[in-house]
Amino acid sequence: MSTNVNLLGKGLKYLAILIFLFIASPITLTMGFKALNKFENTDNAYISYILISVAVCLIIFTIYFAFKTFKILLAALFDNSSTK
């Protein structure tokens, strides 16, 4: 059992992006809720709803991307050549 170095490099790049997404998605959601409190009775409330919807989409993508990243890393470590 040997390690696929090329696939491991791709997996580590994806892991760096995943760590960024783990930080960015909750911060975006927090910013959306704070904007909702600030613009509660104004016409600019749509900005907070846009931020919240972007954050929810980002969180869903982060979960999908995490599964994809760990699948690539496991394939690289255990030399499973079925994942490209």
mmCIF file of N, CA, C and O in Angstrom:
data_model
loop_
_atom_site.group_PDB
_atom_site.id
_atom_site.type_symbol
_atom_site.label_atom_id
_atom_site.label_comp_id
_atom_site.label_asym_id
_atom_site.label_seq_id
_atom_site.Cartn_x
_atom_site.Cartn_y
_atom_site.Cartn_z
ATOM 1 N N MET A 1 0.834 -1.174 0.000
ATOM 2 C CA MET A 1 0.000 0.000 0.000
ATOM 3 C C MET A 1 0.882 1.243 0.000
ATOM 4 O O MET A 1 1.567 1.528 0.957
ATOM 5 N N SER A 2 0.832 1.964 -1.086
ATOM 6 C CA SER A 2 1.612 3.188 -1.168
ATOM 7 C C SER A 2 0.675 4.380 -1.296
ATOM 8 O O SER A 2 -0.488 4.247 -1.637
ATOM 9 N N THR A 3 1.219 5.536 -1.027
ATOM 10 C CA THR A 3 0.434 6.769 -1.073
ATOM 11 C C THR A 3 0.540 7.402 -2.447
ATOM 12 O O THR A 3 1.635 7.532 -2.988
ATOM 13 N N ASN A 4 -0.586 7.803 -3.003
ATOM 14 C CA ASN A 4 -0.611 8.506 -4.280
ATOM 15 C C ASN A 4 -0.299 9.979 -3.999
ATOM 16 O O ASN A 4 -1.129 10.710 -3.470
ATOM 17 N N VAL A 5 0.904 10.398 -4.344
ATOM 18 C CA VAL A 5 1.395 11.728 -3.983
ATOM 19 C C VAL A 5 0.639 12.828 -4.721
ATOM 20 O O VAL A 5 0.330 13.875 -4.138
ATOM 21 N N ASN A 6 0.323 12.617 -5.987
ATOM 22 C CA ASN A 6 -0.406 13.634 -6.744
ATOM 23 C C ASN A 6 -1.799 13.863 -6.176
ATOM 24 O O ASN A 6 -2.255 14.995 -6.037
ATOM 25 N N LEU A 7 -2.478 12.775 -5.851
ATOM 26 C CA LEU A 7 -3.821 12.877 -5.273
ATOM 27 C C LEU A 7 -3.758 13.460 -3.863
ATOM 28 O O LEU A 7 -4.650 14.202 -3.450
ATOM 29 N N LEU A 8 -2.689 13.160 -3.135
ATOM 30 C CA LEU A 8 -2.520 13.727 -1.799
ATOM 31 C C LEU A 8 -2.310 15.239 -1.873
ATOM 32 O O LEU A 8 -2.848 15.990 -1.051
ATOM 33 N N GLY A 9 -1.564 15.705 -2.863
ATOM 34 C CA GLY A 9 -1.379 17.147 -3.043
ATOM 35 C C GLY A 9 -2.686 17.845 -3.350
ATOM 36 O O GLY A 9 -2.975 18.925 -2.820
ATOM 37 N N LYS A 10 -3.495 17.232 -4.204
ATOM 38 C CA LYS A 10 -4.811 17.788 -4.519
ATOM 39 C C LYS A 10 -5.695 17.814 -3.275
ATOM 40 O O LYS A 10 -6.391 18.790 -3.017
ATOM 41 N N GLY A 11 -5.630 16.759 -2.479
ATOM 42 C CA GLY A 11 -6.422 16.696 -1.258
ATOM 43 C C GLY A 11 -6.002 17.736 -0.228
ATOM 44 O O GLY A 11 -6.839 18.311 0.458
ATOM 45 N N LEU A 12 -4.713 17.992 -0.140
ATOM 46 C CA LEU A 12 -4.237 19.003 0.813
ATOM 47 C C LEU A 12 -4.626 20.413 0.370
ATOM 48 O O LEU A 12 -4.919 21.273 1.205
ATOM 49 N N LYS A 13 -4.645 20.653 -0.946
ATOM 50 C CA LYS A 13 -5.128 21.942 -1.443
ATOM 51 C C LYS A 13 -6.600 22.119 -1.105
ATOM 52 O O LYS A 13 -7.033 23.186 -0.668
ATOM 53 N N TYR A 14 -7.374 21.052 -1.321
ATOM 54 C CA TYR A 14 -8.793 21.102 -0.981
ATOM 55 C C TYR A 14 -8.995 21.295 0.520
ATOM 56 O O TYR A 14 -9.927 21.960 0.949
ATOM 57 N N LEU A 15 -8.109 20.705 1.326
ATOM 58 C CA LEU A 15 -8.206 20.857 2.773
ATOM 59 C C LEU A 15 -7.952 22.298 3.202
ATOM 60 O O LEU A 15 -8.608 22.806 4.112
ATOM 61 N N ALA A 16 -7.019 22.980 2.536
ATOM 62 C CA ALA A 16 -6.768 24.396 2.834
ATOM 63 C C ALA A 16 -7.997 25.242 2.489
ATOM 64 O O ALA A 16 -8.379 26.131 3.257
ATOM 65 N N ILE A 17 -8.634 24.946 1.358
ATOM 66 C CA ILE A 17 -9.857 25.670 0.984
ATOM 67 C C ILE A 17 -10.964 25.363 1.982
ATOM 68 O O ILE A 17 -11.733 26.252 2.367
ATOM 69 N N LEU A 18 -11.032 24.111 2.426
ATOM 70 C CA LEU A 18 -12.057 23.715 3.385
ATOM 71 C C LEU A 18 -11.893 24.434 4.720
ATOM 72 O O LEU A 18 -12.886 24.858 5.320
ATOM 73 N N ILE A 19 -10.675 24.599 5.175
ATOM 74 C CA ILE A 19 -10.445 25.327 6.424
ATOM 75 C C ILE A 19 -10.899 26.772 6.282
ATOM 76 O O ILE A 19 -11.526 27.334 7.192
ATOM 77 N N PHE A 20 -10.629 27.388 5.131
ATOM 78 C CA PHE A 20 -11.127 28.739 4.882
ATOM 79 C C PHE A 20 -12.656 28.778 4.906
ATOM 80 O O PHE A 20 -13.258 29.692 5.473
ATOM 81 N N LEU A 21 -13.299 27.796 4.294
ATOM 82 C CA LEU A 21 -14.756 27.752 4.280
ATOM 83 C C LEU A 21 -15.326 27.523 5.682
ATOM 84 O O LEU A 21 -16.390 28.061 6.012
ATOM 85 N N PHE A 22 -14.637 26.722 6.502
ATOM 86 C CA PHE A 22 -15.075 26.509 7.878
ATOM 87 C C PHE A 22 -15.051 27.809 8.677
ATOM 88 O O PHE A 22 -15.813 27.983 9.621
ATOM 89 N N ILE A 23 -14.171 28.721 8.318
ATOM 90 C CA ILE A 23 -14.087 30.007 9.009
ATOM 91 C C ILE A 23 -15.054 31.015 8.395
ATOM 92 O O ILE A 23 -15.744 31.743 9.109
ATOM 93 N N ALA A 24 -15.134 31.060 7.066
ATOM 94 C CA ALA A 24 -15.911 32.099 6.385
ATOM 95 C C ALA A 24 -17.413 31.910 6.499
ATOM 96 O O ALA A 24 -18.151 32.892 6.631
ATOM 97 N N SER A 25 -17.895 30.688 6.463
ATOM 98 C CA SER A 25 -19.349 30.489 6.453
ATOM 99 C C SER A 25 -20.028 30.886 7.768
ATOM 100 O O SER A 25 -21.054 31.577 7.723
ATOM 101 N N PRO A 26 -19.525 30.540 8.953
ATOM 102 C CA PRO A 26 -20.194 31.018 10.170
ATOM 103 C C PRO A 26 -20.054 32.530 10.380
ATOM 104 O O PRO A 26 -20.956 33.165 10.920
ATOM 105 N N ILE A 27 -18.933 33.093 9.927
ATOM 106 C CA ILE A 27 -18.767 34.537 10.054
ATOM 107 C C ILE A 27 -19.786 35.262 9.188
ATOM 108 O O ILE A 27 -20.383 36.263 9.610
ATOM 109 N N THR A 28 -20.023 34.755 7.979
ATOM 110 C CA THR A 28 -21.012 35.360 7.095
ATOM 111 C C THR A 28 -22.410 35.257 7.686
ATOM 112 O O THR A 28 -23.196 36.213 7.621
ATOM 113 N N LEU A 29 -22.726 34.124 8.296
ATOM 114 C CA LEU A 29 -24.035 33.961 8.923
ATOM 115 C C LEU A 29 -24.200 34.913 10.107
ATOM 116 O O LEU A 29 -25.260 35.537 10.269
ATOM 117 N N THR A 30 -23.164 35.071 10.896
ATOM 118 C CA THR A 30 -23.211 35.999 12.021
ATOM 119 C C THR A 30 -23.389 37.432 11.550
ATOM 120 O O THR A 30 -24.172 38.197 12.128
ATOM 121 N N MET A 31 -22.684 37.793 10.479
ATOM 122 C CA MET A 31 -22.832 39.141 9.933
ATOM 123 C C MET A 31 -24.255 39.375 9.435
ATOM 124 O O MET A 31 -24.809 40.469 9.605
ATOM 125 N N GLY A 32 -24.867 38.361 8.844
ATOM 126 C CA GLY A 32 -26.239 38.486 8.366
ATOM 127 C C GLY A 32 -27.231 38.710 9.495
ATOM 128 O O GLY A 32 -28.129 39.560 9.398
ATOM 129 N N PHE A 33 -27.076 37.966 10.587
ATOM 130 C CA PHE A 33 -27.989 38.142 11.721
ATOM 131 C C PHE A 33 -27.760 39.470 12.446
ATOM 132 O O PHE A 33 -28.707 40.091 12.923
ATOM 133 N N LYS A 34 -26.507 39.909 12.527
ATOM 134 C CA LYS A 34 -26.252 41.219 13.131
ATOM 135 C C LYS A 34 -26.812 42.344 12.265
ATOM 136 O O LYS A 34 -27.321 43.336 12.783
ATOM 137 N N ALA A 35 -26.727 42.187 10.943
ATOM 138 C CA ALA A 35 -27.319 43.182 10.048
ATOM 139 C C ALA A 35 -28.834 43.167 10.157
ATOM 140 O O ALA A 35 -29.485 44.210 10.044
ATOM 141 N N LEU A 36 -29.422 42.004 10.397
ATOM 142 C CA LEU A 36 -30.868 41.914 10.574
ATOM 143 C C LEU A 36 -31.312 42.658 11.825
ATOM 144 O O LEU A 36 -32.348 43.340 11.821
ATOM 145 N N ASN A 37 -30.516 42.585 12.892
ATOM 146 C CA ASN A 37 -30.840 43.345 14.106
ATOM 147 C C ASN A 37 -30.661 44.844 13.893
ATOM 148 O O ASN A 37 -31.427 45.641 14.425
ATOM 149 N N LYS A 38 -29.658 45.220 13.131
ATOM 150 C CA LYS A 38 -29.382 46.637 12.915
ATOM 151 C C LYS A 38 -30.400 47.280 11.979
ATOM 152 O O LYS A 38 -30.862 48.395 12.217
ATOM 153 N N PHE A 39 -30.769 46.597 10.913
ATOM 154 C CA PHE A 39 -31.698 47.142 9.922
ATOM 155 C C PHE A 39 -33.109 46.601 10.120
ATOM 156 O O PHE A 39 -33.825 46.349 9.167
ATOM 157 N N GLU A 40 -33.523 46.436 11.354
ATOM 158 C CA GLU A 40 -34.778 45.761 11.639
ATOM 159 C C GLU A 40 -35.996 46.462 11.045
ATOM 160 O O GLU A 40 -36.847 45.837 10.423
ATOM 161 N N ASN A 41 -36.117 47.751 11.185
ATOM 162 C CA ASN A 41 -37.297 48.470 10.715
ATOM 163 C C ASN A 41 -36.965 49.464 9.608
ATOM 164 O O ASN A 41 -37.615 50.497 9.482
ATOM 165 N N THR A 42 -35.976 49.145 8.794
ATOM 166 C CA THR A 42 -35.585 50.054 7.720
ATOM 167 C C THR A 42 -35.772 49.375 6.366
ATOM 168 O O THR A 42 -36.122 48.204 6.284
ATOM 169 N N ASP A 43 -35.543 50.148 5.323
ATOM 170 C CA ASP A 43 -35.654 49.605 3.974
ATOM 171 C C ASP A 43 -34.444 48.766 3.583
ATOM 172 O O ASP A 43 -34.477 48.076 2.567
ATOM 173 N N ASN A 44 -33.384 48.822 4.334
ATOM 174 C CA ASN A 44 -32.156 48.083 4.012
ATOM 175 C C ASN A 44 -32.152 46.673 4.601
ATOM 176 O O ASN A 44 -31.113 46.022 4.635
ATOM 177 N N ALA A 45 -33.277 46.179 5.031
ATOM 178 C CA ALA A 45 -33.334 44.838 5.621
ATOM 179 C C ALA A 45 -33.048 43.758 4.584
ATOM 180 O O ALA A 45 -32.637 42.652 4.941
ATOM 181 N N TYR A 46 -33.233 44.061 3.313
ATOM 182 C CA TYR A 46 -32.966 43.064 2.269
ATOM 183 C C TYR A 46 -31.495 42.684 2.220
ATOM 184 O O TYR A 46 -31.146 41.569 1.816
ATOM 185 N N ILE A 47 -30.613 43.586 2.640
ATOM 186 C CA ILE A 47 -29.176 43.281 2.674
ATOM 187 C C ILE A 47 -28.902 42.129 3.643
ATOM 188 O O ILE A 47 -28.151 41.203 3.345
ATOM 189 N N SER A 48 -29.548 42.177 4.799
ATOM 190 C CA SER A 48 -29.348 41.111 5.779
ATOM 191 C C SER A 48 -29.927 39.792 5.291
ATOM 192 O O SER A 48 -29.337 38.735 5.516
ATOM 193 N N TYR A 49 -31.065 39.836 4.602
ATOM 194 C CA TYR A 49 -31.632 38.601 4.069
ATOM 195 C C TYR A 49 -30.758 38.013 2.967
ATOM 196 O O TYR A 49 -30.627 36.789 2.858
ATOM 197 N N ILE A 50 -30.129 38.856 2.186
ATOM 198 C CA ILE A 50 -29.197 38.373 1.162
ATOM 199 C C ILE A 50 -27.987 37.723 1.821
ATOM 200 O O ILE A 50 -27.539 36.645 1.406
ATOM 201 N N LEU A 51 -27.452 38.359 2.866
ATOM 202 C CA LEU A 51 -26.302 37.789 3.575
ATOM 203 C C LEU A 51 -26.647 36.448 4.218
ATOM 204 O O LEU A 51 -25.845 35.503 4.174
ATOM 205 N N ILE A 52 -27.825 36.346 4.808
ATOM 206 C CA ILE A 52 -28.224 35.094 5.441
ATOM 207 C C ILE A 52 -28.397 33.993 4.400
ATOM 208 O O ILE A 52 -27.959 32.858 4.601
ATOM 209 N N SER A 53 -28.998 34.327 3.261
ATOM 210 C CA SER A 53 -29.173 33.299 2.231
ATOM 211 C C SER A 53 -27.836 32.871 1.623
ATOM 212 O O SER A 53 -27.631 31.686 1.342
ATOM 213 N N VAL A 54 -26.919 33.805 1.438
ATOM 214 C CA VAL A 54 -25.581 33.456 0.949
ATOM 215 C C VAL A 54 -24.858 32.569 1.966
ATOM 216 O O VAL A 54 -24.197 31.591 1.599
ATOM 217 N N ALA A 55 -25.010 32.883 3.237
ATOM 218 C CA ALA A 55 -24.354 32.097 4.286
ATOM 219 C C ALA A 55 -24.910 30.680 4.350
ATOM 220 O O ALA A 55 -24.145 29.719 4.518
ATOM 221 N N VAL A 56 -26.215 30.534 4.198
ATOM 222 C CA VAL A 56 -26.805 29.195 4.225
ATOM 223 C C VAL A 56 -26.315 28.383 3.027
ATOM 224 O O VAL A 56 -25.963 27.206 3.173
ATOM 225 N N CYS A 57 -26.268 28.994 1.866
ATOM 226 C CA CYS A 57 -25.736 28.301 0.679
ATOM 227 C C CYS A 57 -24.268 27.936 0.873
ATOM 228 O O CYS A 57 -23.832 26.843 0.489
ATOM 229 N N LEU A 58 -23.512 28.833 1.489
ATOM 230 C CA LEU A 58 -22.089 28.581 1.743
ATOM 231 C C LEU A 58 -21.904 27.431 2.737
ATOM 232 O O LEU A 58 -21.002 26.603 2.572
ATOM 233 N N ILE A 59 -22.759 27.342 3.742
ATOM 234 C CA ILE A 59 -22.661 26.262 4.714
ATOM 235 C C ILE A 59 -22.995 24.922 4.062
ATOM 236 O O ILE A 59 -22.316 23.917 4.294
ATOM 237 N N ILE A 60 -24.023 24.900 3.219
ATOM 238 C CA ILE A 60 -24.375 23.662 2.519
ATOM 239 C C ILE A 60 -23.228 23.233 1.595
ATOM 240 O O ILE A 60 -22.865 22.051 1.544
ATOM 241 N N PHE A 61 -22.628 24.197 0.879
ATOM 242 C CA PHE A 61 -21.496 23.876 0.016
ATOM 243 C C PHE A 61 -20.300 23.396 0.835
ATOM 244 O O PHE A 61 -19.567 22.501 0.401
ATOM 245 N N THR A 62 -20.090 23.969 2.018
ATOM 246 C CA THR A 62 -18.977 23.560 2.872
ATOM 247 C C THR A 62 -19.126 22.108 3.305
ATOM 248 O O THR A 62 -18.152 21.352 3.315
ATOM 249 N N ILE A 63 -20.335 21.702 3.646
ATOM 250 C CA ILE A 63 -20.565 20.311 4.040
ATOM 251 C C ILE A 63 -20.291 19.371 2.868
ATOM 252 O O ILE A 63 -19.617 18.343 3.018
ATOM 253 N N TYR A 64 -20.793 19.728 1.686
ATOM 254 C CA TYR A 64 -20.535 18.915 0.493
ATOM 255 C C TYR A 64 -19.028 18.849 0.192
ATOM 256 O O TYR A 64 -18.486 17.785 -0.093
ATOM 257 N N PHE A 65 -18.363 19.998 0.267
ATOM 258 C CA PHE A 65 -16.945 20.072 -0.037
ATOM 259 C C PHE A 65 -16.118 19.282 0.982
ATOM 260 O O PHE A 65 -15.074 18.720 0.642
ATOM 261 N N ALA A 66 -16.569 19.230 2.241
ATOM 262 C CA ALA A 66 -15.860 18.456 3.264
ATOM 263 C C ALA A 66 -15.901 16.967 2.930
ATOM 264 O O ALA A 66 -14.881 16.271 3.013
ATOM 265 N N PHE A 67 -17.079 16.457 2.548
ATOM 266 C CA PHE A 67 -17.163 15.050 2.171
ATOM 267 C C PHE A 67 -16.284 14.746 0.959
ATOM 268 O O PHE A 67 -15.612 13.718 0.916
ATOM 269 N N LYS A 68 -16.292 15.649 -0.012
ATOM 270 C CA LYS A 68 -15.486 15.456 -1.213
ATOM 271 C C LYS A 68 -13.989 15.470 -0.875
ATOM 272 O O LYS A 68 -13.221 14.643 -1.367
ATOM 273 N N THR A 69 -13.582 16.393 -0.013
ATOM 274 C CA THR A 69 -12.173 16.503 0.375
ATOM 275 C C THR A 69 -11.698 15.264 1.110
ATOM 276 O O THR A 69 -10.631 14.722 0.811
ATOM 277 N N PHE A 70 -12.486 14.795 2.075
ATOM 278 C CA PHE A 70 -12.055 13.628 2.843
ATOM 279 C C PHE A 70 -12.085 12.357 2.003
ATOM 280 O O PHE A 70 -11.286 11.450 2.220
ATOM 281 N N LYS A 71 -12.958 12.303 1.013
ATOM 282 C CA LYS A 71 -12.957 11.162 0.094
ATOM 283 C C LYS A 71 -11.665 11.149 -0.722
ATOM 284 O O LYS A 71 -11.058 10.094 -0.923
ATOM 285 N N ILE A 72 -11.228 12.317 -1.177
ATOM 286 C CA ILE A 72 -9.979 12.410 -1.945
ATOM 287 C C ILE A 72 -8.779 12.052 -1.068
ATOM 288 O O ILE A 72 -7.877 11.322 -1.490
ATOM 289 N N LEU A 73 -8.772 12.556 0.170
ATOM 290 C CA LEU A 73 -7.647 12.249 1.066
ATOM 291 C C LEU A 73 -7.578 10.764 1.392
ATOM 292 O O LEU A 73 -6.490 10.176 1.435
ATOM 293 N N LEU A 74 -8.721 10.151 1.638
ATOM 294 C CA LEU A 74 -8.715 8.716 1.917
ATOM 295 C C LEU A 74 -8.283 7.913 0.699
ATOM 296 O O LEU A 74 -7.566 6.908 0.827
ATOM 297 N N ALA A 75 -8.709 8.351 -0.475
ATOM 298 C CA ALA A 75 -8.289 7.662 -1.691
ATOM 299 C C ALA A 75 -6.788 7.795 -1.904
ATOM 300 O O ALA A 75 -6.139 6.865 -2.378
ATOM 301 N N ALA A 76 -6.228 8.933 -1.548
ATOM 302 C CA ALA A 76 -4.784 9.136 -1.707
ATOM 303 C C ALA A 76 -3.996 8.300 -0.697
ATOM 304 O O ALA A 76 -2.962 7.720 -1.043
ATOM 305 N N LEU A 77 -4.479 8.241 0.525
ATOM 306 C CA LEU A 77 -3.737 7.513 1.557
ATOM 307 C C LEU A 77 -3.803 6.004 1.365
ATOM 308 O O LEU A 77 -2.828 5.294 1.616
ATOM 309 N N PHE A 78 -4.933 5.504 0.933
ATOM 310 C CA PHE A 78 -5.083 4.062 0.788
ATOM 311 C C PHE A 78 -4.969 3.609 -0.658
ATOM 312 O O PHE A 78 -5.307 2.477 -0.981
ATOM 313 N N ASP A 79 -4.506 4.487 -1.530
ATOM 314 C CA ASP A 79 -4.226 4.202 -2.935
ATOM 315 C C ASP A 79 -5.425 3.584 -3.644
ATOM 316 O O ASP A 79 -5.333 2.566 -4.314
ATOM 317 N N ASN A 80 -6.563 4.227 -3.468
ATOM 318 C CA ASN A 80 -7.772 3.814 -4.153
ATOM 319 C C ASN A 80 -7.847 4.617 -5.443
ATOM 320 O O ASN A 80 -8.187 5.786 -5.454
ATOM 321 N N SER A 81 -7.555 3.996 -6.566
ATOM 322 C CA SER A 81 -7.456 4.721 -7.829
ATOM 323 C C SER A 81 -8.800 4.943 -8.500
ATOM 324 O O SER A 81 -8.849 5.452 -9.607
ATOM 325 N N SER A 82 -9.911 4.581 -7.847
ATOM 326 C CA SER A 82 -11.227 4.792 -8.470
ATOM 327 C C SER A 82 -11.686 6.234 -8.375
ATOM 328 O O SER A 82 -12.562 6.645 -9.105
ATOM 329 N N THR A 83 -11.118 7.042 -7.476
ATOM 330 C CA THR A 83 -11.483 8.450 -7.335
ATOM 331 C C THR A 83 -10.497 9.306 -8.122
ATOM 332 O O THR A 83 -9.308 9.206 -7.949
ATOM 333 N N LYS A 84 -11.026 10.156 -8.975
ATOM 334 C CA LYS A 84 -10.163 11.038 -9.778
ATOM 335 C C LYS A 84 -10.388 12.456 -9.385
ATOM 336 O O LYS A 84 -11.411 12.945 -9.213
#
